[in-house]
Amino acid sequence: MVFDALRARLSSLRRSSTDESDADESGPTPDTDSSPAADDETLSYAEQLEYGVDERDLPDEDKILRLLVKRGGRVDQSTILDETDWSQDHLEDVIDRMEADDQISAITVGRKRVICRRGFEPKGYRSHLNE
């Protein structure tokens, strides 16, 4: 399934590049930015993960979301520190911003702090806001 999607994506890119080279030779053509094909150029977040957007180009929040998606929705804070090489203070700031935006939940399980995507909290968990 992933390979079929990748194959379709690559073939559409090849077709568009050959169409552009033909258009350059034949002269100007009408603007096609509003066509449905232009909408296909935008990759979903899952496709960006799959096709490899460069990690350095992502904002900090997206780096954490990427880790959460790869790991099933929950990650220990220590794992995030190991994978990102951030300082503890920087990670705390990013987590606080993401919690304020309702993107994640940071919960304490025993002695560990676990970062969860919204909706992936353990069963029976209630946030500090009593949602």
Coordinates of C-alpha atoms in Angstrom, one line a residue:
M1 CA 0.0 0.0 0.0
V2 CA 2.8 2.4 0.9
F3 CA 4.7 1.5 -2.2
D4 CA 1.6 2.0 -4.4
A5 CA 1.1 5.4 -3.0
L6 CA 4.8 6.2 -3.5
R7 CA 4.7 4.9 -7.0
A8 CA 1.6 7.0 -7.8
R9 CA 3.3 10.1 -6.3
L10 CA 6.5 9.6 -8.3
S11 CA 4.6 9.0 -11.6
S12 CA 2.5 12.1 -11.1
L13 CA 5.7 14.1 -10.5
R14 CA 7.3 12.7 -13.7
R15 CA 4.2 13.5 -15.7
S16 CA 4.2 17.1 -14.4
S17 CA 7.9 17.6 -15.2
T18 CA 7.4 16.3 -18.7
D19 CA 4.4 18.5 -19.1
E20 CA 6.4 21.5 -18.0
S21 CA 9.2 20.8 -20.5
D22 CA 6.6 20.4 -23.3
A23 CA 5.0 23.7 -22.2
D24 CA 8.3 25.5 -22.3
E25 CA 8.8 24.5 -25.9
S26 CA 5.2 25.3 -27.1
G27 CA 4.9 28.7 -25.3
P28 CA 2.8 30.0 -22.5
T29 CA -0.1 28.1 -21.1
P30 CA -3.0 29.1 -18.8
D31 CA -2.3 29.2 -15.1
T32 CA -3.3 25.8 -13.5
D33 CA -2.7 26.5 -9.8
S34 CA -6.4 26.2 -9.0
S35 CA -6.7 22.7 -10.6
P36 CA -7.2 19.6 -8.5
A37 CA -3.6 18.4 -9.5
A38 CA -2.2 21.4 -7.6
D39 CA -4.0 20.2 -4.4
D40 CA -2.2 16.8 -4.8
E41 CA 1.2 18.5 -4.3
T42 CA 0.6 19.0 -0.6
L43 CA 1.6 16.0 1.5
S44 CA -0.3 15.1 4.6
Y45 CA 1.7 15.0 7.9
A46 CA 1.7 11.2 7.8
E47 CA 3.0 11.2 4.2
Q48 CA 5.7 13.7 5.2
L49 CA 6.8 11.3 8.0
E50 CA 6.8 8.4 5.5
Y51 CA 8.7 10.2 2.7
G52 CA 11.2 11.8 5.0
V53 CA 11.0 15.5 5.6
D54 CA 14.3 16.6 7.0
E55 CA 14.3 16.6 10.8
R56 CA 16.3 19.9 11.0
D57 CA 13.6 21.8 9.1
L58 CA 10.8 20.9 11.6
P59 CA 9.7 23.2 14.4
D60 CA 10.3 21.8 17.9
E61 CA 6.6 20.9 18.4
D62 CA 6.6 18.9 15.2
K63 CA 9.7 17.0 16.3
I64 CA 7.8 15.9 19.4
L65 CA 4.7 15.1 17.4
R66 CA 6.8 13.0 15.0
L67 CA 8.2 11.0 17.9
L68 CA 4.8 10.5 19.3
V69 CA 3.4 9.3 15.9
K70 CA 6.4 6.9 15.5
R71 CA 6.0 5.5 19.0
G72 CA 2.3 5.0 19.1
G73 CA 1.1 8.1 20.9
R74 CA 3.1 7.9 24.1
V75 CA 6.8 8.6 24.9
D76 CA 8.8 8.9 28.1
Q77 CA 10.3 12.4 28.6
S78 CA 13.7 10.8 28.9
T79 CA 13.3 9.2 25.5
I80 CA 12.6 12.6 24.0
L81 CA 15.7 14.1 25.7
D82 CA 17.8 11.2 24.3
E83 CA 16.4 11.5 20.7
T84 CA 16.5 15.3 20.4
D85 CA 19.6 16.2 22.5
W86 CA 17.8 19.2 24.0
S87 CA 18.3 20.5 27.5
Q88 CA 15.8 19.7 30.2
D89 CA 14.7 23.3 30.4
H90 CA 14.2 23.6 26.6
L91 CA 12.1 20.4 26.6
E92 CA 10.0 21.7 29.5
D93 CA 9.3 24.9 27.6
V94 CA 8.2 23.1 24.5
I95 CA 6.0 20.7 26.5
D96 CA 4.4 23.6 28.4
R97 CA 3.5 25.4 25.1
M98 CA 2.1 22.2 23.6
E99 CA 0.0 21.5 26.7
A100 CA -1.3 25.0 26.6
D101 CA -2.3 24.4 22.9
D102 CA -4.0 21.1 23.8
Q103 CA -1.7 19.1 21.6
I104 CA -0.3 16.8 24.2
S105 CA -0.7 15.7 27.8
A106 CA 2.2 15.3 30.2
I107 CA 1.4 12.9 32.9
T108 CA 3.4 11.3 35.7
V109 CA 3.4 7.5 35.9
G110 CA 5.4 6.3 38.9
R111 CA 8.6 8.2 38.7
K112 CA 8.5 8.8 35.0
R113 CA 6.9 11.6 33.1
V114 CA 5.1 10.4 30.0
I115 CA 4.2 12.6 27.1
C116 CA 0.9 11.6 25.3
R117 CA -0.8 12.8 22.2
R118 CA -4.4 14.0 23.0
G119 CA -6.6 11.0 23.0
F120 CA -3.8 8.5 23.7
E121 CA -3.7 9.0 27.5
P122 CA -4.0 5.8 29.6
K123 CA -7.5 4.6 30.3
G124 CA -9.0 6.3 33.3
Y125 CA -6.6 9.3 33.1
R126 CA -8.1 12.6 34.0
S127 CA -6.3 15.8 33.2
H128 CA -5.6 18.5 35.8
L129 CA -8.4 20.5 34.1
N130 CA -11.0 17.7 34.9
E131 CA -12.1 17.4 31.3

